[in-house]
Short mmCIF file of C-alpha atoms and ligand atoms in Angstrom, two decimals:
data_model
loop_
_atom_site.label_atom_id
_atom_site.label_comp_id
_atom_site.label_asym_id
_atom_site.label_seq_id
_atom_site.Cartn_x
_atom_site.Cartn_y
_atom_site.Cartn_z
CA MET A 1 228.22 153.83 69.78
CA LEU A 2 231.74 153.27 68.59
CA HIS A 3 234.89 152.34 70.71
CA GLU A 4 237.41 155.30 70.89
CA ARG A 5 240.04 153.44 68.64
CA LEU A 6 237.21 152.45 66.13
CA SER A 7 235.87 155.81 66.18
CA SER A 8 239.12 157.15 64.52
CA ILE A 9 239.19 154.10 62.18
CA TYR A 10 235.89 155.17 60.90
CA ASP A 11 236.67 158.89 60.59
CA ASN A 12 239.47 157.67 58.09
CA VAL A 13 237.19 155.53 56.09
CA LEU A 14 235.04 158.63 55.76
CA ARG A 15 237.93 160.58 54.79
CA ARG A 16 239.34 158.17 52.20
CA ASN A 17 236.41 157.29 50.70
CA PRO A 18 234.10 160.17 50.25
CA GLY A 19 230.62 160.14 49.17
CA GLU A 20 230.55 156.36 49.21
CA ILE A 21 227.61 156.36 51.77
CA GLU A 22 226.60 152.75 51.34
CA PHE A 23 229.98 151.49 52.19
CA HIS A 24 230.29 153.97 55.14
CA GLN A 25 227.04 152.20 56.43
CA ALA A 26 228.44 148.70 56.04
CA VAL A 27 231.57 149.59 57.87
CA ARG A 28 229.85 151.54 60.60
CA GLU A 29 227.54 148.47 61.35
CA VAL A 30 230.55 145.89 61.55
CA LEU A 31 232.78 148.35 63.81
CA GLU A 32 229.68 148.72 65.96
CA SER A 33 229.69 145.22 66.74
CA ILE A 34 233.38 144.45 67.25
CA GLY A 35 234.35 146.62 70.20
CA PRO A 36 234.19 144.05 72.49
CA VAL A 37 236.30 141.64 70.62
CA LEU A 38 239.02 144.15 70.50
CA GLY A 39 239.13 143.98 74.47
CA LYS A 40 239.64 140.41 74.51
CA HIS A 41 242.01 140.32 71.38
CA PRO A 42 244.48 143.05 71.67
CA GLU A 43 246.56 141.35 68.95
CA TYR A 44 244.11 142.43 66.25
CA ALA A 45 244.58 146.12 66.97
CA GLU A 46 248.34 145.57 67.23
CA SER A 47 248.42 144.31 63.70
CA LYS A 48 246.04 146.76 62.39
CA ILE A 49 243.57 144.23 61.48
CA ILE A 50 240.72 146.33 61.20
CA GLU A 51 242.46 149.15 59.30
CA ARG A 52 243.50 146.48 56.55
CA ILE A 53 240.02 144.93 56.35
CA CYS A 54 238.58 148.35 55.60
CA GLU A 55 240.75 148.75 52.60
CA PRO A 56 240.44 146.61 49.66
CA GLU A 57 243.16 144.61 48.48
CA ARG A 58 242.68 145.46 44.71
CA GLN A 59 239.70 147.87 43.02
CA ILE A 60 239.47 147.51 39.19
CA ILE A 61 237.31 150.00 37.18
CA PHE A 62 237.18 149.82 33.65
CA ARG A 63 235.26 150.93 30.58
CA VAL A 64 232.69 148.53 28.88
CA PRO A 65 231.51 149.64 25.23
CA TRP A 66 228.85 147.84 23.43
CA GLU A 67 226.47 148.24 20.76
CA ASP A 68 222.78 147.83 20.78
CA ASP A 69 220.33 146.63 18.13
CA GLN A 70 219.96 149.91 16.49
CA GLY A 71 223.93 150.08 16.05
CA GLU A 72 224.18 152.91 18.66
CA VAL A 73 227.46 152.59 20.71
CA HIS A 74 226.95 152.92 24.64
CA ILE A 75 229.58 153.11 27.14
CA ASN A 76 228.93 151.79 30.70
CA ARG A 77 231.56 151.57 33.81
CA GLY A 78 232.57 148.12 35.31
CA PHE A 79 234.03 147.26 38.64
CA ARG A 80 235.51 144.49 40.35
CA VAL A 81 236.53 145.15 43.96
CA GLU A 82 238.84 142.37 45.29
CA PHE A 83 238.51 142.88 48.81
CA ASN A 84 240.06 140.32 51.00
CA SER A 85 241.66 136.87 50.21
CA ALA A 86 242.60 135.69 53.17
CA LEU A 87 240.09 132.74 53.71
CA GLY A 88 240.07 131.67 49.80
CA PRO A 89 239.90 133.49 46.48
CA TYR A 90 237.81 136.55 46.31
CA LYS A 91 234.32 135.63 45.74
CA GLY A 92 231.13 137.53 45.23
CA GLY A 93 228.59 138.39 42.72
CA LEU A 94 228.30 140.99 39.84
CA ARG A 95 225.41 143.57 40.03
CA PHE A 96 224.15 145.03 36.59
CA HIS A 97 221.78 148.10 37.78
CA PRO A 98 221.98 151.65 37.01
CA SER A 99 222.36 152.76 40.77
CA VAL A 100 225.78 150.85 40.70
CA TYR A 101 228.89 152.93 41.60
CA LEU A 102 232.26 152.27 43.51
CA GLY A 103 230.22 153.01 46.74
CA ILE A 104 227.63 150.04 46.21
CA VAL A 105 230.17 147.82 45.06
CA LYS A 106 232.57 148.28 47.99
CA PHE A 107 229.32 147.96 50.52
CA LEU A 108 228.61 144.66 48.92
CA GLY A 109 232.18 143.45 48.83
CA PHE A 110 232.81 144.49 52.43
CA GLU A 111 229.61 142.63 53.56
CA GLN A 112 230.46 139.70 51.55
CA ILE A 113 234.09 139.32 53.53
CA PHE A 114 232.24 138.45 56.57
CA LYS A 115 229.40 136.59 55.05
CA ASN A 116 231.76 134.13 53.46
CA GLY A 117 233.58 134.04 56.69
CA LEU A 118 230.58 132.90 58.49
CA THR A 119 229.73 130.16 56.20
CA GLY A 120 232.98 128.32 57.20
CA LEU A 121 233.67 127.68 53.58
CA PRO A 122 237.17 128.70 52.10
CA ILE A 123 236.16 131.86 50.28
CA GLY A 124 237.45 135.31 50.38
CA GLY A 125 235.25 138.34 49.81
CA GLY A 126 234.61 140.48 46.53
CA LYS A 127 232.14 142.02 44.39
CA GLY A 128 231.73 143.64 41.10
CA GLY A 129 229.10 144.96 38.51
CA SER A 130 228.15 147.72 36.37
CA ASP A 131 225.66 150.70 35.95
CA PHE A 132 224.46 148.93 32.81
CA ASP A 133 220.41 148.61 32.90
CA PRO A 134 219.29 145.42 31.55
CA LYS A 135 215.62 146.26 31.90
CA GLY A 136 214.18 146.56 28.35
CA ARG A 137 217.28 145.27 26.46
CA SER A 138 217.13 142.63 24.15
CA ASP A 139 218.75 139.05 24.63
CA ARG A 140 221.24 140.00 22.23
CA GLU A 141 222.08 143.35 23.72
CA VAL A 142 222.63 141.68 26.96
CA MET A 143 224.88 139.12 25.46
CA ARG A 144 227.12 141.83 23.76
CA PHE A 145 227.37 144.07 26.90
CA CYS A 146 228.55 140.72 28.72
CA GLN A 147 230.99 139.72 26.26
CA SER A 148 232.59 143.19 26.45
CA PHE A 149 232.35 143.15 30.10
CA MET A 150 234.16 139.94 30.26
CA THR A 151 236.76 140.96 27.62
CA GLU A 152 238.08 143.39 30.32
CA LEU A 153 237.27 141.06 33.35
CA TYR A 154 238.68 137.70 32.34
CA ARG A 155 242.25 138.80 33.03
CA HIS A 156 241.60 139.58 36.88
CA ILE A 157 239.81 136.36 37.72
CA GLY A 158 240.40 132.65 37.86
CA GLU A 159 239.33 129.49 39.56
CA TYR A 160 241.99 130.19 42.36
CA THR A 161 241.76 133.88 41.98
CA ASP A 162 238.49 135.48 42.12
CA VAL A 163 235.10 133.77 41.18
CA PRO A 164 232.09 135.88 40.40
CA ALA A 165 228.66 135.13 40.26
CA GLY A 166 225.19 136.69 39.91
CA ASP A 167 223.48 139.39 41.91
CA ILE A 168 220.90 141.90 40.99
CA GLY A 169 220.43 141.92 37.16
CA VAL A 170 222.59 138.88 36.65
CA GLY A 171 221.04 135.55 36.69
CA GLN A 172 221.68 132.52 34.79
CA ARG A 173 221.41 133.82 31.42
CA GLU A 174 223.94 136.70 31.81
CA VAL A 175 226.47 134.10 33.94
CA GLY A 176 226.09 132.02 30.79
CA TYR A 177 227.03 134.66 28.46
CA LEU A 178 229.99 135.83 30.77
CA PHE A 179 231.45 132.10 31.14
CA GLY A 180 231.05 131.40 27.09
CA GLN A 181 233.14 134.52 26.67
CA TYR A 182 235.55 133.80 29.24
CA LYS A 183 236.15 130.21 27.58
CA ARG A 184 236.67 131.72 24.25
CA ILE A 185 239.28 134.04 25.38
CA THR A 186 241.38 131.82 27.52
CA ASN A 187 240.55 128.72 25.65
CA ARG A 188 240.10 127.02 29.13
CA TYR A 189 237.11 125.26 30.29
CA GLU A 190 237.68 126.43 33.71
CA SER A 191 234.30 125.73 35.36
CA GLY A 192 235.08 126.96 38.77
CA VAL A 193 235.84 130.57 37.43
CA ILE A 194 232.28 131.53 37.80
CA THR A 195 229.20 130.16 39.63
CA GLY A 196 225.56 130.19 39.09
CA LYS A 197 226.03 128.34 35.85
CA GLY A 198 223.40 126.49 34.05
CA LEU A 199 222.95 122.74 34.92
CA SER A 200 224.15 121.98 31.19
CA TYR A 201 227.48 123.41 31.39
CA GLY A 202 228.85 122.92 35.10
CA GLY A 203 226.17 124.57 37.16
CA ALA A 204 225.15 123.03 40.52
CA GLN A 205 221.64 121.73 41.59
CA VAL A 206 220.00 124.25 44.25
CA ARG A 207 222.55 127.11 43.21
CA THR A 208 219.48 128.91 41.87
CA GLU A 209 217.15 128.49 44.78
CA ALA A 210 219.86 128.73 47.43
CA THR A 211 219.73 132.39 48.62
CA GLY A 212 215.90 132.27 49.08
CA TYR A 213 215.72 128.71 50.59
CA GLY A 214 218.68 129.31 52.64
CA CYS A 215 216.78 132.53 54.03
CA ALA A 216 213.63 130.62 54.76
CA PHE A 217 215.83 128.05 56.52
CA PHE A 218 217.38 130.51 58.74
CA VAL A 219 214.28 132.16 59.53
CA ASP A 220 212.96 128.83 60.41
CA GLU A 221 215.96 128.20 62.90
CA MET A 222 215.18 131.75 64.41
CA LEU A 223 211.20 130.79 64.85
CA LYS A 224 212.34 127.45 66.25
CA ALA A 225 214.40 129.43 68.93
CA ARG A 226 211.51 131.37 69.89
CA GLY A 227 209.57 128.05 70.36
CA THR A 228 207.48 128.50 67.28
CA SER A 229 207.61 127.72 63.63
CA PHE A 230 206.42 128.93 59.92
CA ASP A 231 203.23 126.88 60.21
CA GLY A 232 200.29 129.14 59.45
CA ARG A 233 202.11 132.33 59.71
CA ARG A 234 201.55 135.20 57.65
CA VAL A 235 204.66 136.21 55.83
CA VAL A 236 205.61 139.35 53.51
CA VAL A 237 208.64 139.20 51.21
CA SER A 238 209.83 142.09 49.34
CA GLY A 239 211.16 141.76 45.84
CA SER A 240 210.06 139.23 43.00
CA GLY A 241 213.34 138.34 41.58
CA ASN A 242 215.48 135.30 42.28
CA VAL A 243 215.81 135.51 45.93
CA ALA A 244 212.26 136.23 46.62
CA VAL A 245 210.68 133.81 44.28
CA TYR A 246 212.66 130.95 46.05
CA ALA A 247 212.11 132.50 49.75
CA ILE A 248 208.38 132.19 48.78
CA GLU A 249 208.82 128.80 47.42
CA LYS A 250 210.64 127.31 50.49
CA VAL A 251 208.21 129.31 53.04
CA GLN A 252 205.09 127.80 51.60
CA GLN A 253 206.67 124.34 51.66
CA LEU A 254 207.41 125.03 55.67
CA GLY A 255 203.67 126.01 56.15
CA GLY A 256 203.85 129.73 56.10
CA VAL A 257 201.39 131.97 53.98
CA VAL A 258 203.15 134.44 51.93
CA VAL A 259 200.56 137.01 51.17
CA ALA A 260 202.41 139.87 49.61
CA CYS A 261 205.61 140.78 47.48
CA SER A 262 206.60 143.58 45.31
CA ASP A 263 208.71 144.74 42.52
CA SER A 264 209.88 148.35 41.83
CA SER A 265 206.44 149.09 40.45
CA GLY A 266 204.48 148.47 43.26
CA TYR A 267 203.37 145.73 45.26
CA VAL A 268 200.74 142.86 45.21
CA LEU A 269 198.58 141.72 48.03
CA ASP A 270 197.00 138.31 47.69
CA GLU A 271 195.30 137.29 50.96
CA LYS A 272 194.85 133.65 49.52
CA GLY A 273 198.50 133.32 49.34
CA ILE A 274 200.87 134.20 46.34
CA ASP A 275 200.50 131.59 43.44
CA LEU A 276 204.01 130.75 42.89
CA ASP A 277 203.65 129.18 39.08
CA LEU A 278 201.92 132.51 38.13
CA LEU A 279 204.42 134.36 39.68
CA LYS A 280 207.28 132.51 38.09
CA GLN A 281 205.47 132.78 34.81
CA VAL A 282 204.81 136.52 34.95
CA LYS A 283 208.32 137.67 36.41
CA GLN A 284 210.65 135.08 35.09
CA VAL A 285 209.46 133.57 31.88
CA GLU A 286 207.92 136.93 30.52
CA ARG A 287 209.78 139.45 32.40
CA HIS A 288 206.71 141.55 33.15
CA ARG A 289 205.86 144.05 35.80
CA LEU A 290 203.70 142.51 38.85
CA GLY A 291 200.56 144.47 37.66
CA VAL A 292 200.06 141.75 35.31
CA TYR A 293 200.19 138.92 38.12
CA ALA A 294 197.25 140.68 39.85
CA GLU A 295 195.41 141.17 36.63
CA ARG A 296 195.77 137.38 35.76
CA ARG A 297 194.91 136.28 39.57
CA GLY A 298 191.92 137.89 39.44
CA GLU A 299 189.54 138.43 42.42
CA GLY A 300 191.26 138.52 45.84
CA ALA A 301 194.57 139.75 44.58
CA ALA A 302 195.31 143.51 44.28
CA PHE A 303 198.08 145.35 42.81
CA VAL A 304 199.20 148.53 44.88
CA SER A 305 201.50 151.36 43.86
CA GLY A 306 203.05 154.45 45.26
CA GLN A 307 202.93 152.90 49.13
CA SER A 308 205.24 151.03 51.38
CA LEU A 309 204.88 147.18 51.02
CA TRP A 310 205.56 147.23 54.94
CA GLU A 311 202.21 148.81 55.62
CA VAL A 312 200.79 144.95 55.01
CA PRO A 313 200.44 143.35 58.39
CA CYS A 314 202.51 140.19 58.86
CA GLU A 315 204.34 138.12 61.25
CA VAL A 316 207.51 137.50 59.38
CA ALA A 317 209.12 140.03 56.97
CA MET A 318 211.70 138.96 54.59
CA PRO A 319 213.15 141.88 52.68
CA SER A 320 214.64 140.51 49.47
CA ALA A 321 214.72 143.28 47.21
CA THR A 322 217.45 145.64 47.37
CA GLN A 323 219.69 147.80 49.99
CA ASN A 324 217.84 150.28 52.67
CA GLU A 325 214.08 149.25 51.71
CA ILE A 326 213.12 148.99 55.34
CA THR A 327 213.35 152.53 57.24
CA GLY A 328 212.90 152.98 60.87
CA ARG A 329 209.20 154.10 60.28
CA ASP A 330 208.32 150.91 57.99
CA ALA A 331 210.00 149.10 61.03
CA GLU A 332 208.08 150.72 63.60
CA LEU A 333 204.62 149.92 61.33
CA LEU A 334 205.79 146.21 60.98
CA VAL A 335 206.20 145.94 65.01
CA ARG A 336 203.02 147.79 65.56
CA ASN A 337 201.19 145.23 63.15
CA GLY A 338 202.74 142.18 65.12
CA CYS A 339 205.76 141.24 63.36
CA VAL A 340 208.05 138.90 65.11
CA ALA A 341 210.88 137.82 63.00
CA VAL A 342 212.68 139.52 60.17
CA GLY A 343 215.26 137.61 57.78
CA GLU A 344 217.17 139.73 55.26
CA GLY A 345 217.17 138.00 52.01
CA ALA A 346 218.75 140.97 50.43
CA ASN A 347 222.12 142.65 51.29
CA MET A 348 221.72 145.45 53.90
CA PRO A 349 217.76 146.16 53.36
CA THR A 350 217.14 147.45 56.71
CA THR A 351 218.55 151.00 57.69
CA PRO A 352 220.34 151.30 60.92
CA GLU A 353 217.23 152.77 62.41
CA GLY A 354 215.36 149.97 61.23
CA ILE A 355 217.50 147.61 62.87
CA ARG A 356 217.58 149.45 66.50
CA VAL A 357 213.47 149.59 66.01
CA PHE A 358 213.49 145.66 65.58
CA GLN A 359 215.84 145.03 68.27
CA GLU A 360 214.51 147.03 70.74
CA ALA A 361 210.97 145.65 70.22
CA GLY A 362 212.52 142.01 70.68
CA VAL A 363 212.11 141.01 67.13
CA SER A 364 214.09 138.17 65.70
CA PHE A 365 216.24 140.10 63.47
CA GLY A 366 218.67 137.99 61.15
CA PRO A 367 221.04 140.14 59.19
CA GLY A 368 221.76 139.59 55.41
CA LYS A 369 225.41 138.25 56.25
CA ALA A 370 223.86 135.31 58.06
CA ALA A 371 220.60 135.06 56.48
CA ASN A 372 221.36 135.44 52.95
CA ALA A 373 224.67 133.35 52.97
CA GLY A 374 223.09 130.17 51.58
CA GLY A 375 223.60 131.64 48.15
CA VAL A 376 227.25 132.27 48.38
CA ALA A 377 227.86 128.91 50.29
CA THR A 378 226.22 127.05 47.61
CA SER A 379 228.27 128.85 45.05
CA ALA A 380 231.08 127.44 47.11
CA LEU A 381 229.53 123.83 46.85
CA GLU A 382 229.36 124.72 43.05
CA MET A 383 233.31 125.37 43.32
CA GLN A 384 233.86 121.81 44.92
CA GLN A 385 231.81 120.11 42.65
CA ASN A 386 233.70 121.67 39.73
CA ALA A 387 237.00 121.02 41.26
CA SER A 388 236.26 117.44 41.36
CA ARG A 389 234.10 117.17 38.19
CA ASP A 390 231.35 115.68 40.25
CA SER A 391 227.53 116.80 40.32
CA TRP A 392 225.56 115.97 43.39
CA THR A 393 221.46 115.50 43.60
CA PHE A 394 219.31 118.24 44.25
CA GLU A 395 218.14 116.21 47.62
CA PHE A 396 221.87 116.06 48.73
CA SER A 397 222.82 119.63 47.79
CA GLU A 398 219.71 120.91 49.71
CA GLN A 399 220.56 118.78 52.99
CA ARG A 400 223.98 120.51 52.45
CA LEU A 401 222.41 124.03 52.55
CA GLN A 402 220.14 123.46 55.15
CA THR A 403 222.93 121.98 57.37
CA ILE A 404 224.86 125.28 56.50
CA MET A 405 222.18 127.55 57.53
CA ARG A 406 221.72 125.75 60.82
CA ASP A 407 225.30 126.08 61.57
CA ILE A 408 225.38 129.64 60.69
CA HIS A 409 222.08 130.28 62.90
CA GLY A 410 224.03 128.38 66.01
CA ARG A 411 227.22 130.50 65.28
CA CYS A 412 225.65 133.53 65.47
CA LEU A 413 223.88 132.95 68.70
CA GLN A 414 226.87 131.32 70.15
CA SER A 415 229.08 134.43 69.39
CA ALA A 416 226.43 136.83 70.52
CA ASP A 417 226.30 134.75 73.88
CA GLU A 418 229.91 134.83 74.47
CA TYR A 419 230.01 138.36 74.04
CA GLY A 420 227.22 139.09 76.58
CA LEU A 421 224.61 139.94 73.62
CA PRO A 422 222.11 137.04 73.71
CA GLY A 423 219.80 136.74 70.97
CA ASN A 424 221.66 139.40 68.91
CA TYR A 425 222.35 138.07 65.38
CA VAL A 426 223.83 141.31 63.92
CA ALA A 427 226.63 141.20 66.70
CA GLY A 428 226.80 137.34 66.42
CA ALA A 429 227.16 137.48 62.72
CA ASN A 430 229.73 140.15 62.45
CA ILE A 431 231.95 138.82 65.40
CA ASP A 432 231.96 135.33 64.01
CA GLY A 433 232.76 136.69 60.52
CA PHE A 434 235.33 139.17 61.77
CA LYS A 435 237.42 136.53 63.85
CA ARG A 436 237.45 133.91 61.31
CA VAL A 437 238.98 136.51 58.70
CA ALA A 438 241.08 138.24 61.39
CA ASP A 439 242.61 134.95 62.66
CA ALA A 440 243.70 134.09 59.03
CA MET A 441 245.08 137.42 58.39
CA LEU A 442 247.42 136.96 61.24
CA SER A 443 248.43 133.95 60.42
CA LEU A 444 249.32 134.98 56.98
CA GLY A 445 251.40 137.74 57.93
CA LEU A 446 251.24 141.31 56.55
CA ILE A 447 249.09 140.92 53.50
N1 LIG B 1 225.42 137.86 45.17
C1 LIG B 1 225.21 136.86 46.06
C2 LIG B 1 225.42 137.19 47.72
O1 LIG B 1 224.99 138.58 47.75
C3 LIG B 1 226.00 135.47 45.74
C4 LIG B 1 227.51 135.60 45.47
C5 LIG B 1 228.36 134.35 44.97
O2 LIG B 1 227.29 133.38 44.95
O3 LIG B 1 229.29 134.60 44.98
O4 LIG B 1 226.05 136.85 48.36
#
C-alpha cells in the first residue's frame, strides 16, 4: 500500500515514463518501503527528494553502427542513464542483451542508486547498455561493437564522472575492448574509468567472483540470523553466468550442495552436486548451452527444458539469472517444498507477488539491492586501488568483501527494526539506501 503523497508521486512516474514497466516496478517497491521514513523526516518531502530521485540527472541515447564478419552493417541503440551522483560518480554496469530498452536501463539505474548507497562506499547510481545480442557473435564482431559503443560513450564518462562496468552480456572480454578504445581515443591510461578489468591491465582481485561470492556471504548471514548455516543444505541457483558460477563456488565452500542451475535453454539437475570445473569449462570457456554439461557429466545429471527451475525442491534459492524470473506461483512452489531462504544474485529476479509469498511464509528474503551489492562494492575497491596505483591480494580483497556483506546485512536488519519491520530485508535495504542518498542530496542543495 502506498502512502497518499507517495501514490501521487508514483502516478506521476507512470505518466512521465509510459510503457517502462520494469522501471515502474522498481520505483513502486522503493516507494512502498519508505512511507514510514517520511513521517519521521518531513524535510525529505519539503525538498521533494523523492520526486528528484525518480528523475534521472541525465539520460543519453545513441546510435551504435558496426560491421559484422560478412561486411554487413548493423545499427544498435546504446544507453547510459546517469541517475544520481549525490554519493559519488555515477556507478553501474552495462548490459548487452536484445531485451534492453530505456525502461530496463532505468530500472537497473534506479536500483543501483540504493544498492550503492547501502554499500556505504562513495558511489552514485547509473546504468547503461545496448540491445546488441552478443550470442553467436565472433570475438572480432564483439570487439568492433564495443569499439563503436565506446566511440560515443567516452565523452560522457570518466574516473570522477561516471564509471561503467559489466552486467549481463558484458564480462571481462568486453570490458577489455571498451577500456582499450577509451584509452585510444583519450590518450589517457585512466584505469578508474571502468571496473571489472582484467588483472593484467588494472583489474582487481575478487572482482570477477564478487557478485556471486557476496550473495553467498549474504545468505550465510541470513541463515546465521535464523540460527542455522549452509552446511549440508540443498541449494538451487538459477543462471550459469558470472554471478551464478561464483555463487555456486562459494556455497560449495560453505558446505551447501547446489543441485541445479540453468540457462535460457533449460536447467540441469545434478543430485550429486554441480561439478563446477565442468560447468566453467562448458559455459565460460566453450560458451555452450547447458545440455552439453549434462551430456558430459553422465549418469545422475539430467537436462530439463520447457519447465520452471523452481520446481526443484531446495532449502535455499539464489535467483541469479535475470529480472522477474520467480513468479508468485514459483514462490508458492518453493515455499511448499521447504525453502527457508532466498538471496537475489540478479537484479529484481522476484516479482512483487513472489516477494509477498516469501515474506508471508516467513522465508528470509534478501533483495538484490543488498544480496548482490558485493559486485559493485568490489568495483568501488577496484577504483580505490586504481586511484592509489596499488593492488591488493586475493585474501585481503575477499576479507573486505565479506566484511562489507556482513555490514550490509546488519544495516538492513537495523533499519527494518528501527521502523518496526523486524526481519524485513526489503524494507531495511530500501530505507537505509534511501536515507543515505536523501541526506547527501539535502546537504548538497537543489541538485
Ligand atoms: N552490474 C553489477 C550490478 O548490478 C555491477 C555494477 C558495477 O560493478 O558497477 O550491481
